[in-house]
Amino acid sequence: MKSIISSICTLFMVFWIQVVSGQQGFKNPIIKGFNPDPSICRVGDDFYLVTSSFEYFPGLPIYHSKDLVNWEQIGHCLTRGSQLQLQKAQSSGGLYAPSIRYHDGLFYVICTNVSDKGNFYCTAENPVGPWSDPIWVDIKSIDPDIFWDEDGKSYFVTQGDEGIRVTEIELSSGKVLSDEKLVWAGTGGRFPEAPHIYRKDGYYYLLLGEGGTEYAHSASIGRSRSIWGPYEASPLNPILTHSNRMGQGSPIQGVGHADFIQAADGSWWTVFLGFRVTQPYNYYHVLGRETFLAPVSWPKNGWPQVNGNGIIQLDMDVATLPKKPFATLAVRDDFKGENFGVQWQYLRNPDSLNYSLSERIGSLRMQSSAATLNETRTLSFIGRRQTEHDFQASTALELISDTDHEEAGMTLLQTNSHHYDFFLRRKAKGYVLQVRAVVGSLNYIVAEKEIWSNKVELKIKGTALSYQFGYVDTKSGLFSPLGELDTRYLSTEVAGGFTGVMIGLYTTSNGHKTKAKVFYDWFDYKASS
């Protein structure tokens, strides 16, 4: 009996320690798939985070968390055409490196649209929205953040070619009140960028990224008694990097572009970008840059250290805040709502007439457009992020078409010049399924199969090394494989750019006038891990 009581007491103590001191361990990345350049703020016990979205619309996804580990997407900052013009955006154009802050009852998202007027910020009382139209700031450098000093002044902190700049601004109008001043060029690494300033223990701490957002990426920090500098570099720099012997074998590479946050319990944390390389290549990545988390030790009057030695793991064995998970996103989207889920995005500004969730209840109707996936103009496409190397995606579609040049299906899109397409089109009096690879100047049909119907179920299975394409014939009900392609040709190392693979639904008439349309009955996405 005593042993039973003792065991119960021990279990209770373990539970109590977890409740009081936090819980142990979490898995990186905390936000998977193409979610780079994270920035974070806290209001009470709630955390909010924003990431870059480049040429995709709506722009700048907003995430919410109670524990820093579990996140749910609550919307986007830029949801209206008056806020976001992307018609001229090339692949990896558009929105770069946002920051999110909270000040005097308002949320601020600060960003650069490199395909429009440059730097801006938007405000909202609720991070779900609605957000204001942009307040433009006439400063030509990028990666902006706003810092509010104790004297009430507001400053823009940005990246210039030679280093980090600080400029005083008028918050209500965005008017520039001082010249841009170079305050720190960093530690000597190339592309000093992603600046954030924090006030702590009488110092201004300036955090920045160096090395370029690739394998040599890192985060470094300096401090000064004045916001204008000079800034003294930390002797621990770089405080975060895998571009060294300790990090070279990690499945996580390119870590950097960090932002700090202090939780209500006084603990410090950092969110930052990195990417997961595909095994066994160890050099290619297709998911894009993702959002990671690590603890920060920051003693009074001292220098911050990230995870002890600046090295991060997929499985982080550290104490966390008490876990408060959200419900996971459903595998199936049956298109029964009035609006698309927040996981879906268009490629550039959409023509709203091309999409309907009400023409056939329980289906997405997409009108075909003349523009193709190879072009940087408005086309008929919606997509969601590939979040794991191992996944399955499928959809059931019906194509209403009169001519051979009209097609509809699924695409794995890295850039306009690098994508794999799996589609149905009319051929004479029947139909044909085709798998197409577009890799730079190479554009060819990999596999095809004639079928009898304009209705078909398409399936794509992804692994670290390959994408496999297959279909279910609606007449026989049998699944048949059709083709397979190597993942590496959709990697950032091959395609270039700053995004990750998007799994899309699309339709095009390939440059011809068209009345074709397609009905998608549902879309499934299931990650294997």
Coordinates of C-alpha atoms in Angstrom, one line a residue:
M1 CA 0.0 0.0 0.0
K2 CA 2.8 2.4 0.9
S3 CA 4.5 1.7 -2.5
I4 CA 1.2 2.5 -4.3
I5 CA 0.8 5.7 -2.4
S6 CA 4.5 6.5 -3.1
S7 CA 4.0 5.9 -6.8
I8 CA 0.9 8.1 -6.9
C9 CA 2.8 10.9 -5.1
T10 CA 5.7 10.6 -7.6
L11 CA 3.3 10.8 -10.6
F12 CA 1.6 13.8 -9.0
M13 CA 4.9 15.6 -8.5
V14 CA 6.0 14.9 -12.1
F15 CA 2.7 16.3 -13.3
W16 CA 3.0 19.3 -11.0
I17 CA 6.5 20.1 -12.1
Q18 CA 5.3 20.0 -15.7
V19 CA 2.5 22.4 -15.0
V20 CA 4.6 24.8 -13.0
S21 CA 7.9 24.6 -14.9
G22 CA 6.6 23.8 -18.4
Q23 CA 6.6 20.7 -20.4
Q24 CA 9.5 18.9 -22.0
G25 CA 10.4 18.9 -25.6
F26 CA 9.0 19.8 -29.0
K27 CA 9.6 19.1 -32.7
N28 CA 11.0 21.5 -35.2
P29 CA 9.9 23.1 -37.5
I30 CA 7.0 24.6 -35.6
I31 CA 5.4 26.0 -38.8
K32 CA 6.1 23.7 -41.7
G33 CA 6.4 24.3 -45.4
F34 CA 7.1 27.6 -47.2
N35 CA 7.0 30.0 -44.1
P36 CA 10.2 32.0 -44.1
D37 CA 11.4 35.2 -42.4
P38 CA 9.3 34.8 -39.2
S39 CA 8.6 37.7 -36.8
I40 CA 6.8 37.4 -33.5
C41 CA 5.1 39.5 -30.8
R42 CA 3.3 38.7 -27.6
V43 CA 0.1 40.2 -26.1
G44 CA -0.6 38.8 -22.6
D45 CA -0.4 35.0 -23.0
D46 CA -1.0 35.1 -26.8
F47 CA 1.8 35.0 -29.4
Y48 CA 1.3 36.1 -33.0
L49 CA 3.7 35.4 -35.9
V50 CA 3.9 36.5 -39.5
T51 CA 6.0 35.1 -42.4
S52 CA 6.8 36.1 -46.0
S53 CA 4.6 35.2 -48.9
F54 CA 6.3 36.8 -51.9
E55 CA 4.0 36.6 -55.1
Y56 CA 1.1 34.8 -53.4
F57 CA -2.3 36.4 -52.5
P58 CA -3.6 37.0 -49.9
G59 CA -0.3 38.2 -48.4
L60 CA 1.5 37.6 -45.2
P61 CA 0.0 34.7 -43.2
I62 CA -0.8 35.4 -39.6
Y63 CA -0.4 32.6 -37.0
H64 CA -1.5 32.4 -33.3
S65 CA -0.1 30.3 -30.4
K66 CA -0.5 30.0 -26.7
D67 CA 2.7 28.0 -26.1
L68 CA 5.2 28.9 -28.9
V69 CA 5.1 25.3 -30.1
N70 CA 1.6 24.8 -31.4
W71 CA 0.3 27.3 -34.0
E72 CA -2.8 27.9 -36.0
Q73 CA -3.2 30.2 -39.0
I74 CA -5.8 32.8 -38.2
G75 CA -5.7 34.7 -41.5
H76 CA -3.6 37.0 -43.6
C77 CA -2.6 40.7 -43.2
L78 CA -3.2 41.7 -46.8
T79 CA -6.5 40.4 -48.2
R80 CA -7.7 43.2 -50.5
G81 CA -6.5 44.4 -53.8
S82 CA -6.2 47.9 -52.4
Q83 CA -3.6 46.6 -49.9
L84 CA -1.6 44.4 -52.2
Q85 CA -0.7 44.7 -55.9
L86 CA 1.1 41.7 -57.3
Q87 CA 0.2 41.9 -61.0
K88 CA 3.8 42.6 -62.0
A89 CA 5.5 40.3 -59.5
Q90 CA 7.9 37.8 -60.8
S91 CA 8.6 34.5 -59.1
S92 CA 10.0 35.4 -55.6
G93 CA 8.9 39.0 -56.1
G94 CA 6.3 40.7 -54.0
L95 CA 6.4 40.6 -50.2
Y96 CA 9.7 40.3 -48.4
A97 CA 10.6 39.9 -44.7
P98 CA 7.7 41.2 -42.6
S99 CA 7.8 42.1 -38.9
I100 CA 4.9 42.1 -36.5
R101 CA 4.7 44.3 -33.4
Y102 CA 2.1 45.5 -30.8
H103 CA 2.1 49.0 -29.5
D104 CA -0.5 51.1 -27.6
G105 CA -3.4 48.9 -28.4
L106 CA -2.6 48.3 -32.1
F107 CA -0.9 45.5 -34.0
Y108 CA 1.6 46.5 -36.7
V109 CA 2.8 44.5 -39.7
I110 CA 5.8 46.1 -41.4
C111 CA 7.0 44.8 -44.7
T112 CA 8.4 45.6 -48.2
N113 CA 6.6 45.0 -51.5
V114 CA 9.5 44.9 -53.9
S115 CA 7.1 44.7 -56.9
D116 CA 5.2 47.8 -55.9
K117 CA 6.0 51.0 -53.8
G118 CA 8.5 49.5 -51.3
N119 CA 8.2 49.8 -47.6
F120 CA 4.9 50.0 -45.7
Y121 CA 3.1 49.1 -42.5
C122 CA -0.5 48.2 -41.8
T123 CA -2.4 48.3 -38.5
A124 CA -5.2 46.4 -36.8
E125 CA -6.9 46.2 -33.4
N126 CA -7.3 42.5 -33.9
P127 CA -4.7 40.4 -35.7
V128 CA -7.4 38.4 -37.4
G129 CA -8.2 41.6 -39.2
P130 CA -9.4 43.7 -40.9
W131 CA -6.0 45.4 -41.4
S132 CA -5.7 48.9 -42.7
D133 CA -4.5 49.8 -46.2
P134 CA -0.7 50.3 -46.3
I135 CA 1.0 53.4 -44.9
W136 CA 3.9 53.8 -47.3
V137 CA 7.3 54.9 -46.0
D138 CA 9.7 56.5 -48.5
I139 CA 12.8 54.6 -47.5
K140 CA 14.5 52.5 -50.2
S141 CA 16.1 49.8 -48.0
I142 CA 14.3 46.6 -47.2
D143 CA 13.5 44.2 -44.3
P144 CA 11.9 46.9 -42.2
D145 CA 10.9 46.9 -38.5
I146 CA 9.5 49.5 -36.3
F147 CA 11.1 50.3 -32.9
W148 CA 9.5 52.5 -30.3
D149 CA 11.9 54.1 -27.8
E150 CA 11.2 55.0 -24.2
D151 CA 11.1 58.7 -25.2
G152 CA 8.1 58.1 -27.4
K153 CA 9.9 58.3 -30.7
S154 CA 9.4 55.8 -33.5
Y155 CA 12.1 54.4 -35.7
F156 CA 12.3 52.4 -38.9
V157 CA 15.1 49.8 -38.8
T158 CA 16.1 48.5 -42.2
Q159 CA 18.6 46.7 -44.3
G160 CA 20.8 48.7 -46.7
D161 CA 23.5 47.4 -49.0
E162 CA 26.2 48.2 -46.5
G163 CA 24.5 47.3 -43.3
I164 CA 21.7 48.2 -40.9
R165 CA 20.1 51.6 -41.0
V166 CA 17.9 53.6 -38.5
T167 CA 15.5 56.4 -39.5
E168 CA 13.1 58.3 -37.3
I169 CA 9.5 58.3 -38.7
E170 CA 6.2 59.9 -37.8
L171 CA 4.0 56.9 -36.9
S172 CA 0.6 58.4 -37.9
S173 CA 1.7 59.2 -41.5
G174 CA 4.9 57.3 -42.2
K175 CA 6.7 60.6 -42.9
V176 CA 10.5 60.3 -42.6
L177 CA 11.8 62.7 -39.9
S178 CA 15.6 62.0 -40.2
D179 CA 18.1 60.8 -42.7
E180 CA 18.9 57.1 -42.8
K181 CA 22.0 56.4 -40.7
L182 CA 24.1 53.4 -41.0
V183 CA 24.5 52.1 -37.5
W184 CA 26.1 48.7 -37.8
A185 CA 27.5 46.6 -40.7
G186 CA 27.5 43.4 -38.7
T187 CA 30.5 41.1 -38.1
G188 CA 31.7 41.0 -41.7
G189 CA 29.4 38.4 -43.1
R190 CA 27.7 39.1 -46.5
F191 CA 24.2 40.5 -46.8
P192 CA 23.6 41.9 -43.3
E193 CA 19.8 41.8 -43.1
A194 CA 16.6 41.1 -41.1
P195 CA 17.3 43.7 -38.3
H196 CA 15.4 43.8 -35.0
I197 CA 16.2 46.1 -32.1
Y198 CA 15.4 45.3 -28.4
R199 CA 15.8 47.5 -25.3
K200 CA 17.2 45.6 -22.3
D201 CA 19.2 46.5 -19.3
G202 CA 20.0 49.9 -20.6
Y203 CA 21.3 48.6 -23.9
Y204 CA 19.9 48.7 -27.5
Y205 CA 20.5 45.2 -28.8
L206 CA 20.5 44.8 -32.6
L207 CA 19.9 41.4 -34.0
L208 CA 20.6 40.7 -37.7
G209 CA 21.1 37.9 -40.2
E210 CA 24.3 37.4 -42.1
G211 CA 25.7 35.1 -44.8
G212 CA 22.7 35.2 -47.1
T213 CA 19.6 33.1 -46.8
E214 CA 21.2 29.8 -47.7
Y215 CA 23.7 27.3 -46.3
A216 CA 26.0 30.0 -44.8
H217 CA 23.1 31.8 -43.1
S218 CA 23.5 32.9 -39.4
A219 CA 22.2 35.3 -36.8
S220 CA 24.5 37.8 -35.0
I221 CA 23.9 40.5 -32.3
G222 CA 25.5 43.7 -31.2
R223 CA 24.6 46.3 -28.6
S224 CA 25.0 50.0 -27.9
R225 CA 24.0 52.6 -25.3
S226 CA 22.5 54.7 -28.1
I227 CA 20.2 53.6 -30.9
W228 CA 22.5 55.4 -33.3
G229 CA 25.5 53.3 -32.3
P230 CA 28.3 52.5 -32.3
Y231 CA 27.3 48.8 -31.8
E232 CA 29.7 46.3 -30.1
A233 CA 29.5 42.8 -31.5
S234 CA 28.8 39.9 -29.1
P235 CA 31.9 37.7 -28.4
L236 CA 29.5 34.7 -29.0
N237 CA 28.7 35.6 -32.6
P238 CA 27.3 34.0 -34.6
I239 CA 24.7 33.1 -31.9
L240 CA 22.8 30.9 -34.4
T241 CA 24.3 29.0 -37.4
H242 CA 24.8 25.6 -38.9
S243 CA 27.5 26.8 -41.3
N244 CA 30.2 25.3 -39.0
R245 CA 31.6 21.9 -38.2
M246 CA 29.0 21.2 -35.5
G247 CA 26.1 22.0 -37.8
Q248 CA 27.3 20.7 -41.1
G249 CA 25.7 17.3 -40.8
S250 CA 22.4 18.5 -39.6
P251 CA 19.2 17.8 -41.6
I252 CA 18.4 21.5 -40.8
Q253 CA 20.4 24.0 -42.8
G254 CA 20.4 27.7 -43.6
V255 CA 19.3 28.8 -40.1
G256 CA 19.1 32.6 -39.5
H257 CA 16.8 35.6 -39.9
A258 CA 15.7 35.5 -36.3
D259 CA 13.4 37.4 -34.0
F260 CA 13.4 37.3 -30.1
I261 CA 10.4 37.1 -27.8
Q262 CA 10.0 37.0 -24.0
A263 CA 7.2 34.9 -22.6
A264 CA 5.1 35.9 -19.6
D265 CA 7.2 33.6 -17.3
G266 CA 10.3 35.6 -18.2
S267 CA 11.9 33.0 -20.5
W268 CA 13.4 34.1 -23.8
W269 CA 12.9 32.4 -27.1
T270 CA 13.7 32.9 -30.8
V271 CA 11.9 32.1 -34.0
F272 CA 14.0 31.9 -37.2
L273 CA 14.0 30.3 -40.6
G274 CA 15.8 27.2 -41.8
F275 CA 15.2 24.5 -44.3
R276 CA 15.2 20.7 -44.2
V277 CA 17.4 19.0 -46.8
T278 CA 16.1 15.9 -48.5
Q279 CA 17.8 12.7 -47.4
P280 CA 20.0 11.1 -48.8
Y281 CA 20.9 14.0 -51.1
N282 CA 21.8 16.3 -48.2
Y283 CA 22.0 19.2 -50.6
Y284 CA 18.5 19.8 -52.1
H285 CA 15.4 21.3 -50.4
V286 CA 11.9 21.6 -51.9
L287 CA 9.8 22.6 -48.9
G288 CA 11.2 26.1 -48.8
R289 CA 12.4 27.9 -45.7
E290 CA 10.3 27.0 -42.7
T291 CA 9.9 28.5 -39.2
F292 CA 11.9 27.0 -36.3
L293 CA 12.0 27.7 -32.5
A294 CA 14.7 27.6 -29.9
P295 CA 15.2 28.8 -26.3
V296 CA 17.4 31.7 -25.5
S297 CA 19.5 32.3 -22.4
W298 CA 19.8 36.0 -21.8
P299 CA 21.4 37.0 -18.4
K300 CA 21.1 40.5 -17.1
N301 CA 23.7 42.8 -18.7
G302 CA 24.9 39.8 -20.7
W303 CA 24.8 38.4 -24.2
P304 CA 22.0 36.1 -25.4
Q305 CA 22.9 32.5 -26.3
V306 CA 20.6 30.4 -28.6
N307 CA 20.1 26.8 -27.3
G308 CA 23.5 26.9 -25.6
N309 CA 25.7 26.6 -28.6
G310 CA 23.7 28.0 -31.6
I311 CA 22.9 24.5 -32.9
I312 CA 19.3 23.4 -33.4
Q313 CA 17.7 19.9 -33.6
L314 CA 14.5 18.5 -35.1
D315 CA 13.7 17.0 -31.7
M316 CA 14.3 19.7 -29.1
D317 CA 14.8 18.2 -25.6
V318 CA 14.1 21.4 -23.7
A319 CA 11.5 22.7 -21.2
T320 CA 8.6 24.5 -22.8
L321 CA 5.7 26.5 -21.8
P322 CA 2.6 24.4 -20.9
K323 CA 1.4 22.9 -24.1
K324 CA -1.9 24.2 -25.6
P325 CA -2.4 22.5 -28.9
F326 CA -5.0 23.4 -31.5
A327 CA -7.2 21.1 -33.6
T328 CA -5.3 19.8 -36.7
L329 CA -6.4 20.8 -40.2
A330 CA -8.8 18.3 -41.7
V331 CA -7.4 16.0 -44.4
R332 CA -10.3 16.8 -46.8
D333 CA -11.4 20.2 -48.0
D334 CA -14.9 19.5 -49.4
F335 CA -15.4 23.1 -50.6
K336 CA -18.7 23.5 -48.8
G337 CA -18.0 26.9 -47.2
E338 CA -18.6 30.3 -48.5
N339 CA -14.9 31.1 -48.6
F340 CA -11.6 29.2 -49.1
G341 CA -9.8 28.1 -46.0
V342 CA -6.8 30.2 -44.9
Q343 CA -4.4 27.5 -46.2
W344 CA -5.2 28.4 -49.8
Q345 CA -3.6 31.2 -51.8
Y346 CA -3.8 32.5 -55.3
L347 CA -0.8 33.1 -57.5
R348 CA -0.7 36.9 -57.7
N349 CA -3.9 38.9 -57.6
P350 CA -6.9 36.7 -58.8
D351 CA -9.7 37.4 -61.1
S352 CA -12.5 36.6 -58.6
L353 CA -15.0 35.7 -61.5
N354 CA -12.8 32.6 -62.2
Y355 CA -13.8 31.0 -58.9
S356 CA -17.1 29.9 -57.4
L357 CA -18.1 27.9 -54.4
S358 CA -21.8 28.3 -55.1
E359 CA -22.3 27.4 -58.8
R360 CA -22.3 23.8 -57.7
I361 CA -22.7 23.4 -54.0
G362 CA -19.9 21.3 -52.5
S363 CA -17.6 21.9 -55.4
L364 CA -15.0 24.5 -56.5
R365 CA -15.8 25.8 -60.0
M366 CA -12.8 27.2 -61.7
Q367 CA -13.1 29.0 -65.0
S368 CA -10.2 28.4 -67.4
S369 CA -7.9 31.3 -68.3
A370 CA -5.6 31.9 -71.2
A371 CA -2.6 32.4 -69.0
T372 CA -0.4 29.4 -68.2
L373 CA 1.7 28.4 -65.2
N374 CA 4.8 29.5 -67.1
E375 CA 3.7 33.1 -67.2
T376 CA 3.7 35.9 -64.6
R377 CA 0.1 37.1 -65.2
T378 CA -3.3 36.5 -63.6
L379 CA -4.2 32.8 -64.1
S380 CA -6.7 30.3 -62.7
F381 CA -4.9 28.7 -59.7
I382 CA -5.2 28.1 -56.0
G383 CA -2.5 26.3 -54.0
R384 CA -1.4 25.2 -50.5
R385 CA 2.0 24.5 -49.1
Q386 CA 3.7 21.1 -49.3
T387 CA 4.6 20.7 -45.6
E388 CA 6.4 17.3 -45.5
H389 CA 8.6 15.3 -47.8
D390 CA 6.2 12.3 -47.4
F391 CA 2.6 13.2 -48.3
Q392 CA -0.4 12.3 -50.4
A393 CA -2.5 14.8 -52.3
S394 CA -5.6 13.9 -54.3
T395 CA -8.6 15.5 -55.9
A396 CA -11.7 14.6 -58.0
L397 CA -12.4 16.7 -61.0
E398 CA -14.8 17.1 -63.9
L399 CA -13.5 19.0 -67.0
I400 CA -16.1 20.8 -69.2
S401 CA -14.1 21.4 -72.4
D402 CA -14.7 21.6 -76.2
T403 CA -11.1 21.7 -77.5
D404 CA -7.8 19.9 -77.2
H405 CA -5.9 22.9 -75.8
E406 CA -7.9 23.2 -72.6
E407 CA -6.6 21.4 -69.5
A408 CA -7.2 21.1 -65.8
G409 CA -5.6 19.3 -62.9
M410 CA -3.0 19.5 -60.2
T411 CA 0.5 21.1 -60.2
L412 CA 3.6 21.0 -58.0
L413 CA 4.8 24.6 -58.4
Q414 CA 8.2 25.9 -57.3
T415 CA 8.5 28.8 -59.8
N416 CA 6.9 29.7 -63.1
S417 CA 9.8 27.9 -64.8
H418 CA 10.0 24.9 -62.5
H419 CA 6.8 22.8 -62.0
Y420 CA 5.3 19.4 -62.5
D421 CA 1.8 19.3 -63.9
F422 CA -0.7 16.4 -63.7
F423 CA -3.8 17.1 -65.8
L424 CA -6.7 16.0 -67.9
R425 CA -7.5 17.4 -71.4
R426 CA -9.7 16.5 -74.3
K427 CA -8.2 14.4 -77.2
A428 CA -10.4 14.0 -80.2
K429 CA -13.6 12.4 -78.9
G430 CA -12.0 11.2 -75.7
Y431 CA -9.7 12.4 -73.0
V432 CA -6.1 12.0 -72.0
L433 CA -4.3 12.2 -68.7
Q434 CA -0.7 13.7 -68.9
V435 CA 2.2 14.3 -66.6
R436 CA 4.3 17.2 -67.7
A437 CA 7.7 18.4 -66.4
V438 CA 8.7 22.0 -66.8
V439 CA 12.3 22.5 -65.7
G440 CA 13.8 25.7 -67.0
S441 CA 14.0 25.5 -70.8
L442 CA 12.9 21.8 -70.8
N443 CA 9.2 21.3 -71.2
Y444 CA 8.0 17.8 -72.0
I445 CA 5.3 15.2 -71.5
V446 CA 6.6 12.4 -69.2
A447 CA 3.7 10.0 -69.4
E448 CA 0.1 9.9 -70.7
K449 CA -2.9 7.7 -70.7
E450 CA -6.1 7.9 -72.7
I451 CA -9.3 7.5 -70.7
W452 CA -12.9 7.4 -71.5
S453 CA -14.3 10.1 -69.2
N454 CA -14.1 13.8 -68.4
K455 CA -14.2 12.8 -64.7
V456 CA -11.2 11.5 -62.9
E457 CA -9.5 11.3 -59.5
L458 CA -5.9 12.4 -59.4
K459 CA -3.4 11.4 -56.8
I460 CA 0.2 12.5 -56.1
K461 CA 2.4 10.8 -53.6
G462 CA 5.5 12.5 -52.4
T463 CA 8.7 11.1 -50.8
A464 CA 12.0 12.7 -50.2
L465 CA 13.3 11.5 -53.6
S466 CA 10.3 11.4 -55.9
Y467 CA 6.8 12.5 -56.8
Q468 CA 4.6 9.7 -58.0
F469 CA 1.5 10.4 -60.2
G470 CA -1.5 8.1 -60.5
Y471 CA -5.3 8.2 -61.0
V472 CA -8.5 6.3 -60.2
D473 CA -10.7 5.6 -63.1
T474 CA -14.3 6.5 -62.3
K475 CA -15.6 3.6 -64.4
S476 CA -13.5 0.8 -62.9
G477 CA -12.7 2.3 -59.5
L478 CA -9.1 1.0 -59.8
F479 CA -6.0 3.0 -59.1
S480 CA -3.3 3.1 -61.7
P481 CA 0.2 4.6 -61.5
L482 CA 1.1 6.9 -64.5
G483 CA 4.5 8.5 -63.9
E484 CA 7.3 9.4 -61.5
L485 CA 9.6 12.4 -61.3
D486 CA 12.6 13.4 -59.2
T487 CA 12.0 15.9 -56.4
R488 CA 15.4 17.6 -56.9
Y489 CA 14.4 19.5 -60.0
L490 CA 11.8 21.4 -58.0
S491 CA 14.4 22.2 -55.3
T492 CA 15.5 25.8 -54.6
E493 CA 19.1 24.7 -55.5
V494 CA 17.9 24.0 -59.1
A495 CA 14.9 26.4 -59.5
G496 CA 16.3 29.3 -57.4
G497 CA 14.1 31.8 -55.6
F498 CA 12.8 32.1 -52.1
T499 CA 9.6 30.1 -52.0
G500 CA 8.8 26.4 -51.6
V501 CA 6.6 23.9 -53.5
M502 CA 2.9 24.7 -53.6
I503 CA 0.4 22.0 -54.4
G504 CA -2.1 23.7 -56.7
L505 CA -5.3 23.2 -58.6
Y506 CA -5.4 25.0 -61.9
T507 CA -6.9 25.2 -65.4
T508 CA -5.7 26.9 -68.6
S509 CA -6.5 27.1 -72.3
N510 CA -2.9 27.7 -73.2
G511 CA -3.3 31.1 -74.7
H512 CA -6.6 30.6 -76.5
K513 CA -10.0 32.1 -75.9
T514 CA -12.0 29.7 -73.8
K515 CA -15.3 28.9 -72.1
A516 CA -13.9 25.8 -70.4
K517 CA -14.3 25.2 -66.7
V518 CA -13.6 22.5 -64.2
F519 CA -15.4 21.4 -61.0
Y520 CA -13.2 20.1 -58.1
D521 CA -15.4 18.0 -55.8
W522 CA -12.8 17.9 -53.0
F523 CA -9.1 18.1 -52.2
D524 CA -7.2 15.8 -49.8
Y525 CA -3.8 16.5 -48.3
K526 CA -2.3 14.0 -45.8
A527 CA 1.2 14.3 -44.5
S528 CA 2.9 11.0 -43.5
S529 CA 4.7 12.6 -40.5

